[in-house]
Every structure is written in structure tokens, then in C-alpha cells.
CSV table of C-alpha atoms in Angstrom, one decimal:
chain,number,residue,atom,x,y,z
C,1,MET,CA,35.1,37.8,8.3
C,2,SER,CA,34.8,35.2,5.3
C,3,ASP,CA,33.7,36.0,2.1
C,4,ILE,CA,30.0,34.5,0.7
C,5,SER,CA,32.4,32.5,-2.2
C,6,ASP,CA,34.5,30.6,0.6
C,7,THR,CA,31.1,28.9,1.7
C,8,GLU,CA,30.1,26.1,-0.1
C,9,GLN,CA,26.9,25.9,-1.8
C,10,PRO,CA,25.0,23.1,-2.0
C,11,SER,CA,25.2,20.8,-5.0
C,12,THR,CA,22.0,20.8,-7.2
C,13,ASP,CA,22.7,17.2,-7.9
C,14,GLU,CA,21.9,15.5,-4.6
C,15,PRO,CA,18.4,14.8,-3.6
C,16,THR,CA,16.8,16.6,-1.2
C,17,THR,CA,13.3,16.3,0.3
C,18,GLU,CA,11.5,18.5,2.0
C,19,ASP,CA,10.0,15.6,5.1
C,20,ASP,CA,13.9,13.8,6.0
C,21,PRO,CA,16.8,16.5,4.6
C,22,GLU,CA,19.1,13.6,7.1
C,23,SER,CA,18.2,10.6,4.9
C,24,GLY,CA,18.8,12.3,1.4
C,25,THR,CA,16.3,10.0,-0.7
C,26,PRO,CA,13.8,12.2,-3.1
C,27,ALA,CA,10.2,11.9,-1.2
C,28,PRO,CA,8.1,9.9,-3.5
C,29,GLN,CA,7.0,10.6,-7.1
C,30,PRO,CA,3.5,10.0,-8.1
C,31,SER,CA,3.3,7.2,-10.7
C,32,THR,CA,1.9,7.6,-14.5
C,33,GLU,CA,2.1,3.8,-14.2
C,34,PRO,CA,-1.6,2.1,-14.2
C,35,PRO,CA,-2.9,0.4,-10.7
C,36,VAL,CA,-2.7,-3.3,-10.5
C,37,GLN,CA,-6.2,-5.2,-11.4
C,38,PRO,CA,-7.6,-8.4,-10.4
C,39,SER,CA,-7.4,-10.7,-13.0
C,40,GLU,CA,-10.6,-11.6,-11.9
C,41,PRO,CA,-13.9,-11.1,-10.4
C,42,PHE,CA,-14.8,-12.9,-6.8
C,43,THR,CA,-17.2,-12.9,-4.7
C,44,PHE,CA,-17.2,-13.6,-1.1
C,45,GLN,CA,-19.1,-16.0,1.0
C,46,PRO,CA,-20.1,-14.3,4.5
C,47,TYR,CA,-19.1,-14.6,7.7
C,48,MET,CA,-15.4,-16.3,6.4
C,49,TRP,CA,-12.1,-16.5,6.6
C,50,TYR,CA,-9.9,-15.9,3.2
C,51,SER,CA,-6.2,-15.3,2.6
C,52,ALA,CA,-5.6,-12.8,0.0
C,53,THR,CA,-3.2,-10.1,-2.1
C,54,CYS,CA,-3.4,-7.1,-2.8
C,55,ALA,CA,-2.0,-3.6,-3.9
C,56,CYS,CA,-2.2,0.4,-2.6
C,57,ALA,CA,-4.5,1.9,-5.0
C,58,THR,CA,-3.1,5.7,-4.4
C,59,ASN,CA,-0.4,6.7,-6.6
C,60,THR,CA,1.7,9.4,-4.4
C,61,CYS,CA,2.2,5.8,-1.5
C,62,THR,CA,5.7,4.2,-1.4
C,63,ASN,CA,3.6,1.2,-1.9
C,64,TYR,CA,2.0,2.2,-5.3
C,65,ASN,CA,1.3,-1.1,-7.0
C,66,VAL,CA,3.4,-3.4,-4.5
C,67,ILE,CA,1.6,-7.2,-4.2
C,68,GLN,CA,1.3,-7.8,-0.2
C,69,GLU,CA,0.0,-10.4,1.1
C,70,VAL,CA,-2.5,-10.3,3.2
C,71,PRO,CA,-2.8,-14.1,5.6
C,72,MET,CA,-6.0,-13.7,6.9
C,73,MET,CA,-9.2,-11.3,6.5
C,74,TYR,CA,-12.5,-11.8,7.1
C,75,SER,CA,-15.1,-11.2,4.5
C,76,ASN,CA,-18.1,-9.9,6.9
C,77,ASN,CA,-21.4,-10.3,5.1
C,78,GLY,CA,-19.8,-11.1,1.9
C,79,THR,CA,-20.1,-7.4,0.4
C,80,ASN,CA,-17.9,-4.5,0.6
C,81,VAL,CA,-14.9,-6.6,1.8
C,82,VAL,CA,-11.9,-3.9,2.1
C,83,ILE,CA,-8.3,-3.6,3.0
C,84,TYR,CA,-6.5,-0.3,3.8
C,85,CYS,CA,-2.6,-0.1,3.0
C,86,GLY,CA,-0.7,0.3,6.3
C,87,LEU,CA,0.5,3.8,5.1
C,88,CYS,CA,-2.0,6.0,3.1
C,89,SER,CA,-4.1,5.1,5.4
C,90,LYS,CA,-6.1,4.6,1.7
C,91,ARG,CA,-8.5,1.4,-0.3
C,92,CYS,CA,-6.3,-1.1,-1.6
C,93,THR,CA,-7.6,-3.3,-4.5
C,94,ILE,CA,-7.8,-6.6,-3.6
C,95,LEU,CA,-6.3,-8.7,-6.3
C,96,SER,CA,-6.5,-12.7,-5.4
C,97,ALA,CA,-8.8,-13.8,-2.7
C,98,ALA,CA,-8.5,-18.1,-1.2
C,99,LEU,CA,-10.7,-19.2,1.1
C,100,LEU,CA,-8.9,-20.6,4.1
C,101,SER,CA,-9.3,-24.5,4.6
C,102,PRO,CA,-10.2,-25.2,7.9
C,103,GLN,CA,-12.1,-21.7,9.1
C,104,PRO,CA,-10.0,-21.1,12.3
C,105,PRO,CA,-12.5,-21.7,15.8
C,106,GLU,CA,-14.4,-18.7,16.9
C,107,GLU,CA,-13.7,-17.3,19.8
């Protein structure tokens, strides 16, 4: 029979997570930084391909404020152009967009 004082107690200094206790990395905390904003407003031409940069605007996401390149993005009808985050599936803020020249061939 062992004494309770002989057993090793978990240290309160080590980070723990409820999601993955084996990783030893803390769960992401909500950020207090304001979301990244586009430098200037832009208008999309309808039915064209663009390259873009975006950043996730969800402060609890691991990709929050991480600027990512989007090599090809279609503008649809020129309105409601949206990029979604691959981790949290929420809308990203489009920071810049450049019309691809030449445009990819239609299939």
C-alpha cells in the first residue's frame, strides 16, 4: 500500500490543454489585438481570377491575424467575394487582391 504523499502530483507550472494533453502546448487564447484591415478598399471585376492575401478575423482561431497568400480566387459576379479560413471555417478579411494576367483558360 502506498502513501498519498509518495505519489507524484502534477505540477501547476506545466501547460495543459483539454484538447490534446499529450502535446504539452497550451490551447490558443483569445487575442486582444485588433484584426488586420485592408490598406485600401478594392472593387472586384465580375467573372475574373485574382491572387489575394487574407487574414482570419476570428480572435479564437490559431490563424488569427496570420497573413496568407491565395494564389487563385474567382470573383463570381464581383460582389460578395469571400475567403474562408481553413481551420475555423469563418470568413477571412481580404487584405489585397491583384487581377491575374493572363486569365486562366476557361474549361
